[in-house]
Amino acid sequence: QSIKISRTRDFFERQPNPVSGANVIVRNSSGMEFTFVESASGEYVTDNFQPEINELYSLTIELDGNVYSAEETLKPVVALDFIEQNNEGGFSGEDIELKAFYTDPEGIENYYLFKFFAPFLAFPDFSVFDDEFNDGNQIFGLFSEEDLEPGMEVTIQLNGISRDYYNFLEILLAQAGSAGGPFETQPATVRGNIKNENDDEELIFGYFGLSEVDEIIYTIQ
C-alpha cells in the first residue's frame, strides 16, 4: 500500500511537487498502527498493513509542525463478471469499445470507481457510478479510445468506494471536463476528507481513500 503526498503547483508547471520528511501513520479502530515509510520522494509505503472490509481507518500526517488527519472506511466490491468488446463504437462507429460488466448486490447502497489503464495513457481513465437506479442489476463501465488496437493489454479495475469519496470524485471529474477548462470559475469547491488540525481554514486538495479492488487484464482482440 502507498500514500502519495505533494503540494499544488502552477498550472503550466510540468514537474510534480512531492513532499518529503512527513511522518505518516494509519490506525484501525482498535488503535493498531501501521507506519508508512518514505521510499521515494513524496511516496510513503508499508508492507504490514492488514486490510479488513468495513473497518474504519484513520490517517495522521505530521509535517512542518502541522498535523493532518482523515478517516475512511474500507469498502468491499463485487467481482467483474466479464468484458465485452465492440469494434464499432465511439461517435465514428470505428473505435474499439470495452464494456466491463458487474452485478450490483441488491438492497445495499453501493458506490464504484472504475479505472482503465492503457499503454498510451499517461494517467488511467476514471469513471464513478452509484446504484440508485440499478440496484441489484448487472451494469457496466465503458471505455472507448481511438488509439486502442488489437494485441494491446488494458488493465480494468473496479473499486468499492464510500459515498463521500464518490461525491468528491463526481465533482472533481465534472469540473475537470467542463467546457470552460481550468481557468473558468468553478461552481463548487473540491474539498476532500483531509483536514489540518492546526488550521481549519486550510484547503487540502486530495482524499484519503481505501478500497477493495477487483482487476482484469484484457487483451484487445
PDB file of C-alpha atoms in Angstrom:
ATOM      1  CA  GLN A   1       0.000   0.000   0.000  1.00  0.00           C
ATOM      2  CA  SER A   2       1.181   3.532  -0.663  1.00  0.00           C
ATOM      3  CA  ILE A   3       0.266   7.110   0.208  1.00  0.00           C
ATOM      4  CA  LYS A   4       1.442   9.932  -2.046  1.00  0.00           C
ATOM      5  CA  ILE A   5       1.833  13.478  -0.724  1.00  0.00           C
ATOM      6  CA  SER A   6       2.530  16.521  -2.885  1.00  0.00           C
ATOM      7  CA  ARG A   7       1.933  20.254  -2.960  1.00  0.00           C
ATOM      8  CA  THR A   8      -0.109  22.016  -5.624  1.00  0.00           C
ATOM      9  CA  ARG A   9       1.784  23.791  -8.376  1.00  0.00           C
ATOM     10  CA  ASP A  10       1.170  26.321 -11.110  1.00  0.00           C
ATOM     11  CA  PHE A  11      -0.956  25.027 -13.984  1.00  0.00           C
ATOM     12  CA  PHE A  12       1.820  25.261 -16.572  1.00  0.00           C
ATOM     13  CA  GLU A  13       4.481  23.585 -14.400  1.00  0.00           C
ATOM     14  CA  ARG A  14       5.133  20.079 -15.655  1.00  0.00           C
ATOM     15  CA  GLN A  15       7.079  18.679 -12.715  1.00  0.00           C
ATOM     16  CA  PRO A  16       5.265  17.389  -9.602  1.00  0.00           C
ATOM     17  CA  ASN A  17       5.999  18.895  -6.210  1.00  0.00           C
ATOM     18  CA  PRO A  18       6.427  15.905  -3.851  1.00  0.00           C
ATOM     19  CA  VAL A  19       6.556  16.342  -0.071  1.00  0.00           C
ATOM     20  CA  SER A  20       9.397  14.646   1.818  1.00  0.00           C
ATOM     21  CA  GLY A  21      10.055  14.293   5.521  1.00  0.00           C
ATOM     22  CA  ALA A  22       6.492  13.631   6.701  1.00  0.00           C
ATOM     23  CA  ASN A  23       5.542  11.178   9.436  1.00  0.00           C
ATOM     24  CA  VAL A  24       2.656   9.080   8.113  1.00  0.00           C
ATOM     25  CA  ILE A  25       0.636   6.669  10.272  1.00  0.00           C
ATOM     26  CA  VAL A  26      -2.617   4.805   9.652  1.00  0.00           C
ATOM     27  CA  ARG A  27      -4.591   3.349  12.583  1.00  0.00           C
ATOM     28  CA  ASN A  28      -7.534   0.967  12.691  1.00  0.00           C
ATOM     29  CA  SER A  29     -10.470   1.278  15.091  1.00  0.00           C
ATOM     30  CA  SER A  30      -8.612  -0.802  17.695  1.00  0.00           C
ATOM     31  CA  GLY A  31      -5.656   1.584  17.706  1.00  0.00           C
ATOM     32  CA  MET A  32      -3.248  -0.702  15.824  1.00  0.00           C
ATOM     33  CA  GLU A  33      -0.699   1.455  13.987  1.00  0.00           C
ATOM     34  CA  PHE A  34       0.759   0.998  10.523  1.00  0.00           C
ATOM     35  CA  THR A  35       3.701   3.287   9.764  1.00  0.00           C
ATOM     36  CA  PHE A  36       4.227   4.353   6.153  1.00  0.00           C
ATOM     37  CA  VAL A  37       7.922   4.945   5.409  1.00  0.00           C
ATOM     38  CA  GLU A  38       9.156   7.215   2.623  1.00  0.00           C
ATOM     39  CA  SER A  39      10.500   5.017  -0.181  1.00  0.00           C
ATOM     40  CA  ALA A  40      10.815   7.739  -2.830  1.00  0.00           C
ATOM     41  CA  SER A  41      10.297  11.478  -2.779  1.00  0.00           C
ATOM     42  CA  GLY A  42       6.687  12.049  -1.703  1.00  0.00           C
ATOM     43  CA  GLU A  43       5.703   8.366  -1.675  1.00  0.00           C
ATOM     44  CA  TYR A  44       5.197   6.528   1.611  1.00  0.00           C
ATOM     45  CA  VAL A  45       4.726   2.762   1.752  1.00  0.00           C
ATOM     46  CA  THR A  46       4.188  -0.097   4.175  1.00  0.00           C
ATOM     47  CA  ASP A  47       4.293  -3.883   3.864  1.00  0.00           C
ATOM     48  CA  ASN A  48       2.464  -4.838   7.085  1.00  0.00           C
ATOM     49  CA  PHE A  49      -0.927  -3.186   6.575  1.00  0.00           C
ATOM     50  CA  GLN A  50      -3.774  -5.566   7.464  1.00  0.00           C
ATOM     51  CA  PRO A  51      -6.879  -4.551   5.482  1.00  0.00           C
ATOM     52  CA  GLU A  52     -10.298  -5.541   6.817  1.00  0.00           C
ATOM     53  CA  ILE A  53     -13.523  -4.932   4.904  1.00  0.00           C
ATOM     54  CA  ASN A  54     -15.798  -2.303   6.534  1.00  0.00           C
ATOM     55  CA  GLU A  55     -13.079  -1.368   9.042  1.00  0.00           C
ATOM     56  CA  LEU A  56     -12.650   2.327   9.871  1.00  0.00           C
ATOM     57  CA  TYR A  57      -9.111   3.655   9.378  1.00  0.00           C
ATOM     58  CA  SER A  58      -7.640   6.996  10.396  1.00  0.00           C
ATOM     59  CA  LEU A  59      -4.725   8.780   8.745  1.00  0.00           C
ATOM     60  CA  THR A  60      -2.301  11.084  10.574  1.00  0.00           C
ATOM     61  CA  ILE A  61       0.381  13.103   8.794  1.00  0.00           C
ATOM     62  CA  GLU A  62       2.841  15.234  10.757  1.00  0.00           C
ATOM     63  CA  LEU A  63       4.611  17.805   8.587  1.00  0.00           C
ATOM     64  CA  ASP A  64       6.292  21.150   9.304  1.00  0.00           C
ATOM     65  CA  GLY A  65       4.640  21.499  12.712  1.00  0.00           C
ATOM     66  CA  ASN A  66       1.153  20.725  11.369  1.00  0.00           C
ATOM     67  CA  VAL A  67      -0.972  17.623  11.877  1.00  0.00           C
ATOM     68  CA  TYR A  68      -3.218  16.490   9.035  1.00  0.00           C
ATOM     69  CA  SER A  69      -5.892  13.869   9.623  1.00  0.00           C
ATOM     70  CA  ALA A  70      -8.636  11.928   7.835  1.00  0.00           C
ATOM     71  CA  GLU A  71     -10.916   8.942   8.346  1.00  0.00           C
ATOM     72  CA  GLU A  72     -12.301   6.457   5.847  1.00  0.00           C
ATOM     73  CA  THR A  73     -13.925   3.016   5.804  1.00  0.00           C
ATOM     74  CA  LEU A  74     -12.538   0.257   3.585  1.00  0.00           C
ATOM     75  CA  LYS A  75     -15.435  -0.636   1.292  1.00  0.00           C
ATOM     76  CA  PRO A  76     -15.971  -4.029  -0.395  1.00  0.00           C
ATOM     77  CA  VAL A  77     -16.532  -4.547  -4.104  1.00  0.00           C
ATOM     78  CA  VAL A  78     -18.093  -7.256  -6.281  1.00  0.00           C
ATOM     79  CA  ALA A  79     -16.102  -9.160  -8.878  1.00  0.00           C
ATOM     80  CA  LEU A  80     -16.139  -8.168 -12.538  1.00  0.00           C
ATOM     81  CA  ASP A  81     -18.326 -10.611 -14.471  1.00  0.00           C
ATOM     82  CA  PHE A  82     -16.901 -10.349 -17.987  1.00  0.00           C
ATOM     83  CA  ILE A  83     -15.569  -7.937 -20.640  1.00  0.00           C
ATOM     84  CA  GLU A  84     -17.402  -7.288 -23.903  1.00  0.00           C
ATOM     85  CA  GLN A  85     -15.601  -5.782 -26.909  1.00  0.00           C
ATOM     86  CA  ASN A  86     -17.311  -3.797 -29.673  1.00  0.00           C
ATOM     87  CA  ASN A  87     -15.255  -2.812 -32.725  1.00  0.00           C
ATOM     88  CA  GLU A  88     -17.870  -0.342 -33.995  1.00  0.00           C
ATOM     89  CA  GLY A  89     -18.011   2.019 -31.018  1.00  0.00           C
ATOM     90  CA  GLY A  90     -17.457   5.715 -30.453  1.00  0.00           C
ATOM     91  CA  PHE A  91     -19.012   8.626 -32.363  1.00  0.00           C
ATOM     92  CA  SER A  92     -17.396   7.500 -35.601  1.00  0.00           C
ATOM     93  CA  GLY A  93     -18.527   3.899 -35.274  1.00  0.00           C
ATOM     94  CA  GLU A  94     -14.938   2.823 -35.904  1.00  0.00           C
ATOM     95  CA  ASP A  95     -13.461   2.898 -32.385  1.00  0.00           C
ATOM     96  CA  ILE A  96     -12.840  -0.143 -30.192  1.00  0.00           C
ATOM     97  CA  GLU A  97     -15.130  -0.033 -27.172  1.00  0.00           C
ATOM     98  CA  LEU A  98     -14.915  -2.123 -23.989  1.00  0.00           C
ATOM     99  CA  LYS A  99     -17.757  -2.786 -21.560  1.00  0.00           C
ATOM    100  CA  ALA A 100     -16.794  -4.198 -18.152  1.00  0.00           C
ATOM    101  CA  PHE A 101     -19.849  -5.839 -16.585  1.00  0.00           C
ATOM    102  CA  TYR A 102     -20.519  -6.366 -12.868  1.00  0.00           C
ATOM    103  CA  THR A 103     -23.599  -7.301 -10.824  1.00  0.00           C
ATOM    104  CA  ASP A 104     -24.655  -4.895  -8.095  1.00  0.00           C
ATOM    105  CA  PRO A 105     -25.772  -6.520  -4.801  1.00  0.00           C
ATOM    106  CA  GLU A 106     -29.489  -5.990  -4.242  1.00  0.00           C
ATOM    107  CA  GLY A 107     -30.707  -3.914  -1.308  1.00  0.00           C
ATOM    108  CA  ILE A 108     -27.261  -2.458  -0.454  1.00  0.00           C
ATOM    109  CA  GLU A 109     -26.179   1.115  -1.190  1.00  0.00           C
ATOM    110  CA  ASN A 110     -23.002   0.882  -3.280  1.00  0.00           C
ATOM    111  CA  TYR A 111     -20.614   3.274  -4.981  1.00  0.00           C
ATOM    112  CA  TYR A 112     -17.998   2.332  -7.557  1.00  0.00           C
ATOM    113  CA  LEU A 113     -14.826   3.710  -9.139  1.00  0.00           C
ATOM    114  CA  PHE A 114     -13.664   2.313 -12.492  1.00  0.00           C
ATOM    115  CA  LYS A 115     -10.055   2.706 -13.628  1.00  0.00           C
ATOM    116  CA  PHE A 116      -8.946   1.780 -17.154  1.00  0.00           C
ATOM    117  CA  PHE A 117      -5.189   1.623 -17.811  1.00  0.00           C
ATOM    118  CA  ALA A 118      -3.948   1.588 -21.418  1.00  0.00           C
ATOM    119  CA  PRO A 119      -0.327   1.738 -22.724  1.00  0.00           C
ATOM    120  CA  PHE A 120      -0.819   5.126 -24.429  1.00  0.00           C
ATOM    121  CA  LEU A 121      -2.433   6.874 -21.430  1.00  0.00           C
ATOM    122  CA  ALA A 122      -0.263   8.872 -19.033  1.00  0.00           C
ATOM    123  CA  PHE A 123      -2.984   8.509 -16.392  1.00  0.00           C
ATOM    124  CA  PRO A 124      -5.827   5.984 -16.101  1.00  0.00           C
ATOM    125  CA  ASP A 125      -9.298   6.791 -17.375  1.00  0.00           C
ATOM    126  CA  PHE A 126     -11.657   7.291 -14.394  1.00  0.00           C
ATOM    127  CA  SER A 127     -15.427   6.986 -14.028  1.00  0.00           C
ATOM    128  CA  VAL A 128     -17.715   6.694 -10.990  1.00  0.00           C
ATOM    129  CA  PHE A 129     -21.128   5.059 -10.528  1.00  0.00           C
ATOM    130  CA  ASP A 130     -23.781   4.625  -7.882  1.00  0.00           C
ATOM    131  CA  ASP A 131     -26.626   2.086  -7.807  1.00  0.00           C
ATOM    132  CA  GLU A 132     -29.541   4.455  -7.230  1.00  0.00           C
ATOM    133  CA  PHE A 133     -31.271   3.344 -10.439  1.00  0.00           C
ATOM    134  CA  ASN A 134     -29.513  -0.001 -10.937  1.00  0.00           C
ATOM    135  CA  ASP A 135     -29.836  -1.711  -7.557  1.00  0.00           C
ATOM    136  CA  GLY A 136     -29.429  -5.471  -7.951  1.00  0.00           C
ATOM    137  CA  ASN A 137     -28.857  -5.308 -11.712  1.00  0.00           C
ATOM    138  CA  GLN A 138     -25.969  -6.180 -13.974  1.00  0.00           C
ATOM    139  CA  ILE A 139     -24.408  -2.956 -15.288  1.00  0.00           C
ATOM    140  CA  PHE A 140     -21.132  -1.931 -16.922  1.00  0.00           C
ATOM    141  CA  GLY A 141     -18.347   0.590 -17.084  1.00  0.00           C
ATOM    142  CA  LEU A 142     -17.446   1.847 -20.569  1.00  0.00           C
ATOM    143  CA  PHE A 143     -14.025   2.563 -22.075  1.00  0.00           C
ATOM    144  CA  SER A 144     -13.537   3.755 -25.661  1.00  0.00           C
ATOM    145  CA  GLU A 145     -10.398   5.253 -27.227  1.00  0.00           C
ATOM    146  CA  GLU A 146      -9.486   5.666 -30.870  1.00  0.00           C
ATOM    147  CA  ASP A 147      -5.902   4.554 -30.117  1.00  0.00           C
ATOM    148  CA  LEU A 148      -6.910   1.080 -28.938  1.00  0.00           C
ATOM    149  CA  GLU A 149      -5.509  -1.625 -31.218  1.00  0.00           C
ATOM    150  CA  PRO A 150      -5.600  -5.447 -31.344  1.00  0.00           C
ATOM    151  CA  GLY A 151      -2.945  -7.007 -29.112  1.00  0.00           C
ATOM    152  CA  MET A 152      -2.907  -4.147 -26.574  1.00  0.00           C
ATOM    153  CA  GLU A 153      -3.391  -5.032 -22.923  1.00  0.00           C
ATOM    154  CA  VAL A 154      -5.887  -2.937 -20.942  1.00  0.00           C
ATOM    155  CA  THR A 155      -5.998  -3.257 -17.154  1.00  0.00           C
ATOM    156  CA  ILE A 156      -9.502  -2.780 -15.753  1.00  0.00           C
ATOM    157  CA  GLN A 157     -10.010  -2.121 -12.042  1.00  0.00           C
ATOM    158  CA  LEU A 158     -13.315  -1.928 -10.175  1.00  0.00           C
ATOM    159  CA  ASN A 159     -13.061  -0.248  -6.757  1.00  0.00           C
ATOM    160  CA  GLY A 160     -15.645  -0.168  -3.982  1.00  0.00           C
ATOM    161  CA  ILE A 161     -15.748   3.363  -2.535  1.00  0.00           C
ATOM    162  CA  SER A 162     -17.638   5.324   0.105  1.00  0.00           C
ATOM    163  CA  ARG A 163     -20.437   7.797  -0.646  1.00  0.00           C
ATOM    164  CA  ASP A 164     -18.196  10.710   0.410  1.00  0.00           C
ATOM    165  CA  TYR A 165     -15.397   9.582  -1.915  1.00  0.00           C
ATOM    166  CA  TYR A 166     -17.948   9.169  -4.725  1.00  0.00           C
ATOM    167  CA  ASN A 167     -19.208  12.745  -4.181  1.00  0.00           C
ATOM    168  CA  PHE A 168     -15.637  14.084  -4.166  1.00  0.00           C
ATOM    169  CA  LEU A 169     -14.739  12.309  -7.418  1.00  0.00           C
ATOM    170  CA  GLU A 170     -18.006  13.218  -9.143  1.00  0.00           C
ATOM    171  CA  ILE A 171     -17.410  16.941  -8.527  1.00  0.00           C
ATOM    172  CA  LEU A 172     -13.744  16.641  -9.493  1.00  0.00           C
ATOM    173  CA  LEU A 173     -14.445  14.789 -12.755  1.00  0.00           C
ATOM    174  CA  ALA A 174     -17.288  17.156 -13.674  1.00  0.00           C
ATOM    175  CA  GLN A 175     -15.104  20.232 -13.210  1.00  0.00           C
ATOM    176  CA  ALA A 176     -12.087  18.681 -14.965  1.00  0.00           C
ATOM    177  CA  GLY A 177     -14.247  18.078 -18.039  1.00  0.00           C
ATOM    178  CA  SER A 178     -16.125  21.396 -18.002  1.00  0.00           C
ATOM    179  CA  ALA A 179     -16.299  23.418 -21.199  1.00  0.00           C
ATOM    180  CA  GLY A 180     -14.506  26.396 -19.681  1.00  0.00           C
ATOM    181  CA  GLY A 181     -11.403  24.397 -18.776  1.00  0.00           C
ATOM    182  CA  PRO A 182      -9.169  25.064 -15.764  1.00  0.00           C
ATOM    183  CA  PHE A 183      -9.411  28.874 -15.981  1.00  0.00           C
ATOM    184  CA  GLU A 184     -13.181  29.044 -15.572  1.00  0.00           C
ATOM    185  CA  THR A 185     -14.575  29.992 -12.159  1.00  0.00           C
ATOM    186  CA  GLN A 186     -15.638  26.681 -10.652  1.00  0.00           C
ATOM    187  CA  PRO A 187     -19.204  26.371  -9.283  1.00  0.00           C
ATOM    188  CA  ALA A 188     -18.132  24.397  -6.185  1.00  0.00           C
ATOM    189  CA  THR A 189     -15.009  23.866  -4.105  1.00  0.00           C
ATOM    190  CA  VAL A 190     -13.472  20.425  -4.498  1.00  0.00           C
ATOM    191  CA  ARG A 191     -12.818  19.513  -0.885  1.00  0.00           C
ATOM    192  CA  GLY A 192     -11.683  16.097   0.274  1.00  0.00           C
ATOM    193  CA  ASN A 193     -11.750  14.453   3.687  1.00  0.00           C
ATOM    194  CA  ILE A 194      -8.322  15.614   4.888  1.00  0.00           C
ATOM    195  CA  LYS A 195      -8.084  18.485   7.363  1.00  0.00           C
ATOM    196  CA  ASN A 196      -5.334  20.439   9.098  1.00  0.00           C
ATOM    197  CA  GLU A 197      -5.815  20.043  12.847  1.00  0.00           C
ATOM    198  CA  ASN A 198      -3.924  23.318  13.369  1.00  0.00           C
ATOM    199  CA  ASP A 199      -5.750  25.383  10.750  1.00  0.00           C
ATOM    200  CA  ASP A 200      -9.392  24.696   9.876  1.00  0.00           C
ATOM    201  CA  GLU A 201      -9.238  27.201   7.004  1.00  0.00           C
ATOM    202  CA  GLU A 202      -6.530  25.413   5.027  1.00  0.00           C
ATOM    203  CA  LEU A 203      -7.972  23.733   1.941  1.00  0.00           C
ATOM    204  CA  ILE A 204      -6.457  20.291   1.389  1.00  0.00           C
ATOM    205  CA  PHE A 205      -6.880  19.096  -2.193  1.00  0.00           C
ATOM    206  CA  GLY A 206      -6.986  15.329  -2.034  1.00  0.00           C
ATOM    207  CA  TYR A 207      -8.669  12.347  -0.447  1.00  0.00           C
ATOM    208  CA  PHE A 208      -7.670   9.531   1.891  1.00  0.00           C
ATOM    209  CA  GLY A 209      -9.471   6.514   0.478  1.00  0.00           C
ATOM    210  CA  LEU A 210      -9.419   2.756   0.952  1.00  0.00           C
ATOM    211  CA  SER A 211     -10.970   0.286  -1.479  1.00  0.00           C
ATOM    212  CA  GLU A 212     -11.231  -3.379  -2.186  1.00  0.00           C
ATOM    213  CA  VAL A 213     -10.303  -3.834  -5.867  1.00  0.00           C
ATOM    214  CA  ASP A 214     -11.157  -6.433  -8.494  1.00  0.00           C
ATOM    215  CA  GLU A 215      -8.899  -6.428 -11.571  1.00  0.00           C
ATOM    216  CA  ILE A 216      -8.933  -7.959 -15.030  1.00  0.00           C
ATOM    217  CA  ILE A 217      -6.169  -7.611 -17.639  1.00  0.00           C
ATOM    218  CA  TYR A 218      -7.865  -7.770 -21.033  1.00  0.00           C
ATOM    219  CA  THR A 219      -6.110  -8.183 -24.405  1.00  0.00           C
ATOM    220  CA  ILE A 220      -7.765  -6.311 -27.286  1.00  0.00           C
ATOM    221  CA  GLN A 221      -8.943  -8.793 -29.935  1.00  0.00           C
TER     222      GLN A 221
END
